mmCIF file with all atom_site columns, C-alpha atoms in Angstrom:
data_model
loop_
_atom_site.group_PDB
_atom_site.id
_atom_site.type_symbol
_atom_site.label_atom_id
_atom_site.label_alt_id
_atom_site.label_comp_id
_atom_site.label_asym_id
_atom_site.label_entity_id
_atom_site.label_seq_id
_atom_site.pdbx_PDB_ins_code
_atom_site.Cartn_x
_atom_site.Cartn_y
_atom_site.Cartn_z
_atom_site.occupancy
_atom_site.B_iso_or_equiv
_atom_site.pdbx_formal_charge
_atom_site.auth_seq_id
_atom_site.auth_comp_id
_atom_site.auth_asym_id
_atom_site.auth_atom_id
_atom_site.pdbx_PDB_model_num
ATOM 1   C CA . MET A 1 1   ? 5.661  77.494  116.743 1.00 0.00 ? 1   MET A CA 1
ATOM 2   C CA . THR A 1 2   ? 5.375  80.849  115.544 1.00 0.00 ? 2   THR A CA 1
ATOM 3   C CA . LEU A 1 3   ? 8.920  82.501  114.064 1.00 0.00 ? 3   LEU A CA 1
ATOM 4   C CA . SER A 1 4   ? 10.545 85.758  113.517 1.00 0.00 ? 4   SER A CA 1
ATOM 5   C CA . VAL A 1 5   ? 12.621 87.143  111.476 1.00 0.00 ? 5   VAL A CA 1
ATOM 6   C CA . THR A 1 6   ? 14.817 87.968  115.094 1.00 0.00 ? 6   THR A CA 1
ATOM 7   C CA . GLN A 1 7   ? 15.350 84.150  115.200 1.00 0.00 ? 7   GLN A CA 1
ATOM 8   C CA . THR A 1 8   ? 16.631 83.134  112.096 1.00 0.00 ? 8   THR A CA 1
ATOM 9   C CA . PRO A 1 9   ? 19.856 84.717  109.764 1.00 0.00 ? 9   PRO A CA 1
ATOM 10  C CA . LEU A 1 10  ? 19.325 87.262  107.384 1.00 0.00 ? 10  LEU A CA 1
ATOM 11  C CA . ASN A 1 11  ? 19.970 86.889  104.005 1.00 0.00 ? 11  ASN A CA 1
ATOM 12  C CA . THR A 1 12  ? 19.310 83.105  103.623 1.00 0.00 ? 12  THR A CA 1
ATOM 13  C CA . TRP A 1 13  ? 16.954 81.029  102.834 1.00 0.00 ? 13  TRP A CA 1
ATOM 14  C CA . GLN A 1 14  ? 15.522 79.257  105.203 1.00 0.00 ? 14  GLN A CA 1
ATOM 15  C CA . ARG A 1 15  ? 11.835 76.879  105.232 1.00 0.00 ? 15  ARG A CA 1
ATOM 16  C CA . ALA A 1 16  ? 8.613  77.898  105.853 1.00 0.00 ? 16  ALA A CA 1
ATOM 17  C CA . ASN A 1 17  ? 4.982  77.544  104.869 1.00 0.00 ? 17  ASN A CA 1
ATOM 18  C CA . TRP A 1 18  ? 3.563  80.598  103.703 1.00 0.00 ? 18  TRP A CA 1
ATOM 19  C CA . ASP A 1 19  ? 1.182  81.212  106.203 1.00 0.00 ? 19  ASP A CA 1
ATOM 20  C CA . GLU A 1 20  ? 4.085  81.156  108.398 1.00 0.00 ? 20  GLU A CA 1
ATOM 21  C CA . PHE A 1 21  ? 5.617  83.105  105.869 1.00 0.00 ? 21  PHE A CA 1
ATOM 22  C CA . VAL A 1 22  ? 2.861  85.832  105.621 1.00 0.00 ? 22  VAL A CA 1
ATOM 23  C CA . SER A 1 23  ? 2.407  86.307  109.345 1.00 0.00 ? 23  SER A CA 1
ATOM 24  C CA . MET A 1 24  ? 6.458  87.412  109.741 1.00 0.00 ? 24  MET A CA 1
ATOM 25  C CA . SER A 1 25  ? 6.287  89.538  106.158 1.00 0.00 ? 25  SER A CA 1
ATOM 26  C CA . ASP A 1 26  ? 3.042  91.406  107.810 1.00 0.00 ? 26  ASP A CA 1
ATOM 27  C CA . ASP A 1 27  ? 4.063  92.313  110.778 1.00 0.00 ? 27  ASP A CA 1
ATOM 28  C CA . PRO A 1 28  ? 5.053  96.229  111.672 1.00 0.00 ? 28  PRO A CA 1
ATOM 29  C CA . LYS A 1 29  ? 7.868  95.205  113.229 1.00 0.00 ? 29  LYS A CA 1
ATOM 30  C CA . ASN A 1 30  ? 9.297  93.363  110.034 1.00 0.00 ? 30  ASN A CA 1
ATOM 31  C CA . SER A 1 31  ? 8.305  96.875  107.976 1.00 0.00 ? 31  SER A CA 1
ATOM 32  C CA . LYS A 1 32  ? 12.057 97.255  107.345 1.00 0.00 ? 32  LYS A CA 1
ATOM 33  C CA . LEU A 1 33  ? 12.450 94.305  105.639 1.00 0.00 ? 33  LEU A CA 1
ATOM 34  C CA . LYS A 1 34  ? 12.788 92.820  102.275 1.00 0.00 ? 34  LYS A CA 1
ATOM 35  C CA . GLY A 1 35  ? 10.398 89.296  102.173 1.00 0.00 ? 35  GLY A CA 1
ATOM 36  C CA . TYR A 1 36  ? 10.779 86.694  99.109  1.00 0.00 ? 36  TYR A CA 1
ATOM 37  C CA . TYR A 1 37  ? 9.065  83.091  99.328  1.00 0.00 ? 37  TYR A CA 1
ATOM 38  C CA . TYR A 1 38  ? 9.646  80.392  96.573  1.00 0.00 ? 38  TYR A CA 1
ATOM 39  C CA . GLN A 1 39  ? 9.285  76.416  96.635  1.00 0.00 ? 39  GLN A CA 1
ATOM 40  C CA . GLY A 1 40  ? 8.423  76.063  100.257 1.00 0.00 ? 40  GLY A CA 1
ATOM 41  C CA . HIS A 1 41  ? 11.714 78.898  101.763 1.00 0.00 ? 41  HIS A CA 1
ATOM 42  C CA . TYR A 1 42  ? 11.887 82.180  102.376 1.00 0.00 ? 42  TYR A CA 1
ATOM 43  C CA . ARG A 1 43  ? 14.328 85.275  102.697 1.00 0.00 ? 43  ARG A CA 1
ATOM 44  C CA . PHE A 1 44  ? 14.930 88.297  104.291 1.00 0.00 ? 44  PHE A CA 1
ATOM 45  C CA . GLU A 1 45  ? 16.699 91.746  103.787 1.00 0.00 ? 45  GLU A CA 1
ATOM 46  C CA . PRO A 1 46  ? 17.391 94.881  105.524 1.00 0.00 ? 46  PRO A CA 1
ATOM 47  C CA . MET A 1 47  ? 15.346 97.477  103.042 1.00 0.00 ? 47  MET A CA 1
ATOM 48  C CA . SER A 1 48  ? 17.456 100.341 104.405 1.00 0.00 ? 48  SER A CA 1
ATOM 49  C CA . THR A 1 49  ? 21.245 99.546  102.647 1.00 0.00 ? 49  THR A CA 1
ATOM 50  C CA . GLY A 1 50  ? 24.766 101.141 102.657 1.00 0.00 ? 50  GLY A CA 1
ATOM 51  C CA . SER A 1 51  ? 25.837 103.982 100.760 1.00 0.00 ? 51  SER A CA 1
ATOM 52  C CA . ASP A 1 52  ? 27.095 102.589 97.543  1.00 0.00 ? 52  ASP A CA 1
ATOM 53  C CA . HIS A 1 53  ? 23.571 100.061 97.129  1.00 0.00 ? 53  HIS A CA 1
ATOM 54  C CA . ALA A 1 54  ? 21.496 103.350 97.724  1.00 0.00 ? 54  ALA A CA 1
ATOM 55  C CA . ASN A 1 55  ? 24.185 105.801 95.295  1.00 0.00 ? 55  ASN A CA 1
ATOM 56  C CA . ASP A 1 56  ? 23.506 102.889 92.715  1.00 0.00 ? 56  ASP A CA 1
ATOM 57  C CA . HIS A 1 57  ? 20.002 102.376 92.860  1.00 0.00 ? 57  HIS A CA 1
ATOM 58  C CA . ALA A 1 58  ? 19.230 106.161 93.243  1.00 0.00 ? 58  ALA A CA 1
ATOM 59  C CA . LEU A 1 59  ? 21.151 106.469 89.716  1.00 0.00 ? 59  LEU A CA 1
ATOM 60  C CA . LEU A 1 60  ? 19.585 103.357 87.782  1.00 0.00 ? 60  LEU A CA 1
ATOM 61  C CA . LEU A 1 61  ? 16.085 104.977 89.609  1.00 0.00 ? 61  LEU A CA 1
ATOM 62  C CA . PHE A 1 62  ? 16.732 108.536 87.451  1.00 0.00 ? 62  PHE A CA 1
ATOM 63  C CA . MET A 1 63  ? 18.844 106.529 83.857  1.00 0.00 ? 63  MET A CA 1
ATOM 64  C CA . LEU A 1 64  ? 15.123 104.586 83.600  1.00 0.00 ? 64  LEU A CA 1
ATOM 65  C CA . THR A 1 65  ? 13.248 107.032 84.142  1.00 0.00 ? 65  THR A CA 1
ATOM 66  C CA . PHE A 1 66  ? 14.577 109.403 81.509  1.00 0.00 ? 66  PHE A CA 1
ATOM 67  C CA . TRP A 1 67  ? 15.171 107.655 78.921  1.00 0.00 ? 67  TRP A CA 1
ATOM 68  C CA . VAL A 1 68  ? 11.244 106.123 79.042  1.00 0.00 ? 68  VAL A CA 1
ATOM 69  C CA . GLY A 1 69  ? 10.417 109.923 78.883  1.00 0.00 ? 69  GLY A CA 1
ATOM 70  C CA . GLN A 1 70  ? 12.641 110.986 76.895  1.00 0.00 ? 70  GLN A CA 1
ATOM 71  C CA . ARG A 1 71  ? 11.625 107.646 74.051  1.00 0.00 ? 71  ARG A CA 1
ATOM 72  C CA . HIS A 1 72  ? 7.806  108.684 75.090  1.00 0.00 ? 72  HIS A CA 1
ATOM 73  C CA . LEU A 1 73  ? 7.406  105.406 76.512  1.00 0.00 ? 73  LEU A CA 1
ATOM 74  C CA . LEU A 1 74  ? 4.355  104.412 78.417  1.00 0.00 ? 74  LEU A CA 1
ATOM 75  C CA . ALA A 1 75  ? 5.911  102.298 81.161  1.00 0.00 ? 75  ALA A CA 1
ATOM 76  C CA . THR A 1 76  ? 6.205  102.884 85.304  1.00 0.00 ? 76  THR A CA 1
ATOM 77  C CA . VAL A 1 77  ? 8.983  102.959 86.705  1.00 0.00 ? 77  VAL A CA 1
ATOM 78  C CA . LYS A 1 78  ? 8.896  101.304 90.558  1.00 0.00 ? 78  LYS A CA 1
ATOM 79  C CA . ASP A 1 79  ? 11.140 101.671 93.551  1.00 0.00 ? 79  ASP A CA 1
ATOM 80  C CA . ALA A 1 80  ? 10.916 98.427  95.860  1.00 0.00 ? 80  ALA A CA 1
ATOM 81  C CA . CYS A 1 81  ? 7.543  97.742  94.894  1.00 0.00 ? 81  CYS A CA 1
ATOM 82  C CA . SER A 1 82  ? 6.259  93.884  97.178  1.00 0.00 ? 82  SER A CA 1
ATOM 83  C CA . TYR A 1 83  ? 4.622  91.118  94.301  1.00 0.00 ? 83  TYR A CA 1
ATOM 84  C CA . ARG A 1 84  ? 2.612  88.065  95.872  1.00 0.00 ? 84  ARG A CA 1
ATOM 85  C CA . GLN A 1 85  ? 1.007  84.535  94.550  1.00 0.00 ? 85  GLN A CA 1
ATOM 86  C CA . ALA A 1 86  ? -0.245 83.814  97.838  1.00 0.00 ? 86  ALA A CA 1
ATOM 87  C CA . GLY A 1 87  ? 0.734  80.129  98.501  1.00 0.00 ? 87  GLY A CA 1
ATOM 88  C CA . ARG A 1 88  ? 4.147  80.309  96.325  1.00 0.00 ? 88  ARG A CA 1
ATOM 89  C CA . ASN A 1 89  ? 5.259  83.446  95.354  1.00 0.00 ? 89  ASN A CA 1
ATOM 90  C CA . GLU A 1 90  ? 6.069  86.671  96.385  1.00 0.00 ? 90  GLU A CA 1
ATOM 91  C CA . PHE A 1 91  ? 8.875  88.281  95.489  1.00 0.00 ? 91  PHE A CA 1
ATOM 92  C CA . GLN A 1 92  ? 9.635  92.164  96.282  1.00 0.00 ? 92  GLN A CA 1
ATOM 93  C CA . PRO A 1 93  ? 13.147 93.823  93.642  1.00 0.00 ? 93  PRO A CA 1
ATOM 94  C CA . ASP A 1 94  ? 14.632 96.553  93.893  1.00 0.00 ? 94  ASP A CA 1
ATOM 95  C CA . ILE A 1 95  ? 13.512 98.047  90.649  1.00 0.00 ? 95  ILE A CA 1
ATOM 96  C CA . SER A 1 96  ? 10.345 96.868  88.803  1.00 0.00 ? 96  SER A CA 1
ATOM 97  C CA . VAL A 1 97  ? 9.360  98.164  85.341  1.00 0.00 ? 97  VAL A CA 1
ATOM 98  C CA . TYR A 1 98  ? 5.462  97.910  83.192  1.00 0.00 ? 98  TYR A CA 1
ATOM 99  C CA . VAL A 1 99  ? 6.189  98.440  79.829  1.00 0.00 ? 99  VAL A CA 1
ATOM 100 C CA . GLY A 1 100 ? 3.390  99.058  77.164  1.00 0.00 ? 100 GLY A CA 1
ATOM 101 C CA . GLU A 1 101 ? -0.219 98.183  78.163  1.00 0.00 ? 101 GLU A CA 1
ATOM 102 C CA . ASN A 1 102 ? 0.802  97.267  81.667  1.00 0.00 ? 102 ASN A CA 1
ATOM 103 C CA . ALA A 1 103 ? 1.985  100.395 82.406  1.00 0.00 ? 103 ALA A CA 1
ATOM 104 C CA . ASN A 1 104 ? -1.023 101.469 84.604  1.00 0.00 ? 104 ASN A CA 1
ATOM 105 C CA . ARG A 1 105 ? -2.796 98.247  84.968  1.00 0.00 ? 105 ARG A CA 1
ATOM 106 C CA . ILE A 1 106 ? -2.176 98.293  88.715  1.00 0.00 ? 106 ILE A CA 1
ATOM 107 C CA . PRO A 1 107 ? -4.573 101.174 90.618  1.00 0.00 ? 107 PRO A CA 1
ATOM 108 C CA . TRP A 1 108 ? -3.901 103.020 93.159  1.00 0.00 ? 108 TRP A CA 1
ATOM 109 C CA . GLY A 1 109 ? -3.842 102.185 96.942  1.00 0.00 ? 109 GLY A CA 1
ATOM 110 C CA . THR A 1 110 ? -2.344 98.851  96.350  1.00 0.00 ? 110 THR A CA 1
ATOM 111 C CA . ARG A 1 111 ? -0.257 97.864  98.691  1.00 0.00 ? 111 ARG A CA 1
ATOM 112 C CA . VAL A 1 112 ? 1.254  94.609  97.622  1.00 0.00 ? 112 VAL A CA 1
ATOM 113 C CA . VAL A 1 113 ? 0.852  93.549  93.915  1.00 0.00 ? 113 VAL A CA 1
ATOM 114 C CA . ASP A 1 114 ? -1.786 90.411  93.979  1.00 0.00 ? 114 ASP A CA 1
ATOM 115 C CA . VAL A 1 115 ? 0.125  88.450  90.390  1.00 0.00 ? 115 VAL A CA 1
ATOM 116 C CA . ASP A 1 116 ? -2.780 86.657  89.675  1.00 0.00 ? 116 ASP A CA 1
ATOM 117 C CA . THR A 1 117 ? -5.311 89.238  89.955  1.00 0.00 ? 117 THR A CA 1
ATOM 118 C CA . TYR A 1 118 ? -2.241 91.852  88.205  1.00 0.00 ? 118 TYR A CA 1
ATOM 119 C CA . PRO A 1 119 ? -0.202 91.268  85.758  1.00 0.00 ? 119 PRO A CA 1
ATOM 120 C CA . LEU A 1 120 ? 3.539  90.721  86.518  1.00 0.00 ? 120 LEU A CA 1
ATOM 121 C CA . PRO A 1 121 ? 6.413  93.671  86.241  1.00 0.00 ? 121 PRO A CA 1
ATOM 122 C CA . ASP A 1 122 ? 8.158  93.492  82.210  1.00 0.00 ? 122 ASP A CA 1
ATOM 123 C CA . LEU A 1 123 ? 11.469 94.087  84.389  1.00 0.00 ? 123 LEU A CA 1
ATOM 124 C CA . VAL A 1 124 ? 13.256 92.907  87.599  1.00 0.00 ? 124 VAL A CA 1
ATOM 125 C CA . ILE A 1 125 ? 16.575 94.770  88.700  1.00 0.00 ? 125 ILE A CA 1
ATOM 126 C CA . GLU A 1 126 ? 18.173 93.196  91.922  1.00 0.00 ? 126 GLU A CA 1
ATOM 127 C CA . ILE A 1 127 ? 20.825 95.910  92.931  1.00 0.00 ? 127 ILE A CA 1
ATOM 128 C CA . SER A 1 128 ? 23.714 94.071  94.315  1.00 0.00 ? 128 SER A CA 1
ATOM 129 C CA . ASP A 1 129 ? 26.369 94.520  97.126  1.00 0.00 ? 129 ASP A CA 1
ATOM 130 C CA . THR A 1 130 ? 26.224 91.814  98.814  1.00 0.00 ? 130 THR A CA 1
ATOM 131 C CA . SER A 1 131 ? 23.864 89.720  98.219  1.00 0.00 ? 131 SER A CA 1
ATOM 132 C CA . LEU A 1 132 ? 25.079 88.743  93.916  1.00 0.00 ? 132 LEU A CA 1
ATOM 133 C CA . GLY A 1 133 ? 25.051 84.981  94.258  1.00 0.00 ? 133 GLY A CA 1
ATOM 134 C CA . ASP A 1 134 ? 22.026 84.882  95.837  1.00 0.00 ? 134 ASP A CA 1
ATOM 135 C CA . ASP A 1 135 ? 20.963 86.792  93.175  1.00 0.00 ? 135 ASP A CA 1
ATOM 136 C CA . LEU A 1 136 ? 22.656 85.279  90.270  1.00 0.00 ? 136 LEU A CA 1
ATOM 137 C CA . GLY A 1 137 ? 20.980 82.169  91.775  1.00 0.00 ? 137 GLY A CA 1
ATOM 138 C CA . ALA A 1 138 ? 17.313 81.363  93.571  1.00 0.00 ? 138 ALA A CA 1
ATOM 139 C CA . LYS A 1 139 ? 15.769 84.949  92.709  1.00 0.00 ? 139 LYS A CA 1
ATOM 140 C CA . ARG A 1 140 ? 16.825 84.331  89.427  1.00 0.00 ? 140 ARG A CA 1
ATOM 141 C CA . LEU A 1 141 ? 14.865 81.158  89.390  1.00 0.00 ? 141 LEU A CA 1
ATOM 142 C CA . GLN A 1 142 ? 12.471 82.452  90.608  1.00 0.00 ? 142 GLN A CA 1
ATOM 143 C CA . TYR A 1 143 ? 11.851 85.339  88.005  1.00 0.00 ? 143 TYR A CA 1
ATOM 144 C CA . GLU A 1 144 ? 12.447 82.381  85.329  1.00 0.00 ? 144 GLU A CA 1
ATOM 145 C CA . ASP A 1 145 ? 9.795  80.544  86.956  1.00 0.00 ? 145 ASP A CA 1
ATOM 146 C CA . LEU A 1 146 ? 6.995  83.478  87.217  1.00 0.00 ? 146 LEU A CA 1
ATOM 147 C CA . GLY A 1 147 ? 8.300  84.282  83.435  1.00 0.00 ? 147 GLY A CA 1
ATOM 148 C CA . ILE A 1 148 ? 9.299  87.864  84.085  1.00 0.00 ? 148 ILE A CA 1
ATOM 149 C CA . PRO A 1 149 ? 10.098 88.673  81.029  1.00 0.00 ? 149 PRO A CA 1
ATOM 150 C CA . GLU A 1 150 ? 13.480 90.393  81.867  1.00 0.00 ? 150 GLU A CA 1
ATOM 151 C CA . TYR A 1 151 ? 16.014 90.883  85.231  1.00 0.00 ? 151 TYR A CA 1
ATOM 152 C CA . TRP A 1 152 ? 18.624 92.954  85.337  1.00 0.00 ? 152 TRP A CA 1
ATOM 153 C CA . ILE A 1 153 ? 21.254 92.533  88.219  1.00 0.00 ? 153 ILE A CA 1
ATOM 154 C CA . VAL A 1 154 ? 23.361 95.313  88.808  1.00 0.00 ? 154 VAL A CA 1
ATOM 155 C CA . ALA A 1 155 ? 27.002 94.579  90.386  1.00 0.00 ? 155 ALA A CA 1
ATOM 156 C CA . VAL A 1 156 ? 27.995 97.389  92.310  1.00 0.00 ? 156 VAL A CA 1
ATOM 157 C CA . GLU A 1 157 ? 31.460 96.823  93.455  1.00 0.00 ? 157 GLU A CA 1
ATOM 158 C CA . ILE A 1 158 ? 32.285 96.297  90.099  1.00 0.00 ? 158 ILE A CA 1
ATOM 159 C CA . GLN A 1 159 ? 29.618 97.793  87.942  1.00 0.00 ? 159 GLN A CA 1
ATOM 160 C CA . GLN A 1 160 ? 28.310 96.156  86.397  1.00 0.00 ? 160 GLN A CA 1
ATOM 161 C CA . ILE A 1 161 ? 24.936 94.493  85.011  1.00 0.00 ? 161 ILE A CA 1
ATOM 162 C CA . PHE A 1 162 ? 23.651 91.387  84.079  1.00 0.00 ? 162 PHE A CA 1
ATOM 163 C CA . GLY A 1 163 ? 21.124 90.843  81.951  1.00 0.00 ? 163 GLY A CA 1
ATOM 164 C CA . PHE A 1 164 ? 18.596 88.236  80.865  1.00 0.00 ? 164 PHE A CA 1
ATOM 165 C CA . ALA A 1 165 ? 16.061 87.730  79.081  1.00 0.00 ? 165 ALA A CA 1
ATOM 166 C CA . ILE A 1 166 ? 13.738 85.193  80.098  1.00 0.00 ? 166 ILE A CA 1
ATOM 167 C CA . SER A 1 167 ? 11.733 83.087  77.348  1.00 0.00 ? 167 SER A CA 1
ATOM 168 C CA . PRO A 1 168 ? 7.835  82.158  77.941  1.00 0.00 ? 168 PRO A CA 1
ATOM 169 C CA . ASP A 1 169 ? 9.372  78.211  78.799  1.00 0.00 ? 169 ASP A CA 1
ATOM 170 C CA . GLY A 1 170 ? 11.401 79.653  81.135  1.00 0.00 ? 170 GLY A CA 1
ATOM 171 C CA . SER A 1 171 ? 14.654 79.728  80.224  1.00 0.00 ? 171 SER A CA 1
ATOM 172 C CA . SER A 1 172 ? 17.594 82.306  80.163  1.00 0.00 ? 172 SER A CA 1
ATOM 173 C CA . ARG A 1 173 ? 19.765 84.229  77.585  1.00 0.00 ? 173 ARG A CA 1
ATOM 174 C CA . ARG A 1 174 ? 22.665 87.017  78.478  1.00 0.00 ? 174 ARG A CA 1
ATOM 175 C CA . ILE A 1 175 ? 21.813 90.041  76.846  1.00 0.00 ? 175 ILE A CA 1
ATOM 176 C CA . ARG A 1 176 ? 23.721 93.316  76.354  1.00 0.00 ? 176 ARG A CA 1
ATOM 177 C CA . THR A 1 177 ? 21.118 95.773  75.422  1.00 0.00 ? 177 THR A CA 1
ATOM 178 C CA . SER A 1 178 ? 17.253 95.671  76.451  1.00 0.00 ? 178 SER A CA 1
ATOM 179 C CA . GLN A 1 179 ? 14.265 93.463  74.750  1.00 0.00 ? 179 GLN A CA 1
ATOM 180 C CA . VAL A 1 180 ? 11.515 94.845  77.096  1.00 0.00 ? 180 VAL A CA 1
ATOM 181 C CA . LEU A 1 181 ? 13.144 98.708  76.433  1.00 0.00 ? 181 LEU A CA 1
ATOM 182 C CA . PRO A 1 182 ? 14.768 98.749  73.221  1.00 0.00 ? 182 PRO A CA 1
ATOM 183 C CA . GLY A 1 183 ? 17.340 100.167 72.580  1.00 0.00 ? 183 GLY A CA 1
ATOM 184 C CA . LEU A 1 184 ? 19.147 100.351 75.829  1.00 0.00 ? 184 LEU A CA 1
ATOM 185 C CA . GLY A 1 185 ? 22.161 98.933  76.350  1.00 0.00 ? 185 GLY A CA 1
ATOM 186 C CA . LEU A 1 186 ? 23.672 98.084  78.943  1.00 0.00 ? 186 LEU A CA 1
ATOM 187 C CA . ASN A 1 187 ? 26.759 99.222  77.991  1.00 0.00 ? 187 ASN A CA 1
ATOM 188 C CA . LEU A 1 188 ? 25.764 102.638 78.455  1.00 0.00 ? 188 LEU A CA 1
ATOM 189 C CA . LEU A 1 189 ? 24.213 102.253 81.975  1.00 0.00 ? 189 LEU A CA 1
ATOM 190 C CA . GLU A 1 190 ? 27.589 100.120 83.619  1.00 0.00 ? 190 GLU A CA 1
ATOM 191 C CA . GLN A 1 191 ? 29.328 104.000 81.695  1.00 0.00 ? 191 GLN A CA 1
ATOM 192 C CA . ALA A 1 192 ? 27.551 105.685 83.955  1.00 0.00 ? 192 ALA A CA 1
ATOM 193 C CA . LEU A 1 193 ? 27.721 103.989 86.953  1.00 0.00 ? 193 LEU A CA 1
ATOM 194 C CA . GLN A 1 194 ? 31.177 103.944 86.053  1.00 0.00 ? 194 GLN A CA 1
ATOM 195 C CA . ARG A 1 195 ? 31.964 107.485 86.412  1.00 0.00 ? 195 ARG A CA 1
ATOM 196 C CA . SER A 1 196 ? 29.504 107.621 88.933  1.00 0.00 ? 196 SER A CA 1
ATOM 197 C CA . ARG A 1 197 ? 32.631 106.536 91.107  1.00 0.00 ? 197 ARG A CA 1
ATOM 198 C CA . THR A 1 198 ? 35.168 109.412 90.619  1.00 0.00 ? 198 THR A CA 1
ATOM 199 C CA . GLU A 1 199 ? 32.056 112.317 90.183  1.00 0.00 ? 199 GLU A CA 1
ATOM 200 C CA . HIS A 1 200 ? 29.135 113.617 91.400  1.00 0.00 ? 200 HIS A CA 1
ATOM 201 C CA . GLN A 1 201 ? 25.765 112.963 91.171  1.00 0.00 ? 201 GLN A CA 1
ATOM 202 C CA . ALA A 1 202 ? 24.413 115.219 89.123  1.00 0.00 ? 202 ALA A CA 1
ATOM 203 C CA . ALA A 1 203 ? 27.674 115.600 86.888  1.00 0.00 ? 203 ALA A CA 1
ATOM 204 C CA . VAL A 1 204 ? 26.376 111.046 85.870  1.00 0.00 ? 204 VAL A CA 1
ATOM 205 C CA . THR A 1 205 ? 23.138 112.432 84.940  1.00 0.00 ? 205 THR A CA 1
ATOM 206 C CA . THR A 1 206 ? 24.063 115.886 82.828  1.00 0.00 ? 206 THR A CA 1
ATOM 207 C CA . TRP A 1 207 ? 26.312 113.425 80.814  1.00 0.00 ? 207 TRP A CA 1
ATOM 208 C CA . PHE A 1 208 ? 23.856 110.403 80.532  1.00 0.00 ? 208 PHE A CA 1
ATOM 209 C CA . MET A 1 209 ? 20.736 112.517 79.220  1.00 0.00 ? 209 MET A CA 1
ATOM 210 C CA . GLY A 1 210 ? 23.496 114.262 76.653  1.00 0.00 ? 210 GLY A CA 1
ATOM 211 C CA . GLN A 1 211 ? 24.396 110.534 75.596  1.00 0.00 ? 211 GLN A CA 1
ATOM 212 C CA . ILE A 1 212 ? 20.772 109.961 75.403  1.00 0.00 ? 212 ILE A CA 1
ATOM 213 C CA . GLN A 1 213 ? 20.315 113.060 72.774  1.00 0.00 ? 213 GLN A CA 1
ATOM 214 C CA . ARG A 1 214 ? 22.510 112.349 71.136  1.00 0.00 ? 214 ARG A CA 1
ATOM 215 C CA . GLN A 1 215 ? 20.954 108.959 69.935  1.00 0.00 ? 215 GLN A CA 1
#
């Protein structure tokens, strides 16, 4: 039986083999869906999101890009990049970051990053508007199993960031300061998100730049 996304609910994990998942994921009609595959199950989510999600996504992208630039770090910040480990894993975090020697390892022209060929990102971030439970659950387990060094979940509704440092053995611990972007406190990013609820984005970014430049 050929599966199609239109026959199954979105935002829920469904059982399928790898070839079925790839067929759905690579179908052009599903190009506006984010896809995940983990432990024999797949999940599709709409790539187009609500205004709150979009605002926090854009603001966080700016803050991370400004931070690495101001600190003169060798880093690349990616927006909605697709990663694949054939037969086992696929994930499309909202934001991913490569730091240090890995910053320029992904060649131009790459559509889906093959993580058996190229390195995993050092940091992945999910912006959670309607998917907080899953981002704290199955996706966190997936990123732990993959051994991605750091994972953040941005809870849109409460303007809180759940940060996890992931050890090589797959265990994780809560953090309040980034380990892969040394010195970047999650509390500062949360303050910016909170300010964005009452101030326009230009004012928030100006405030954030001022905070960073004073550090």
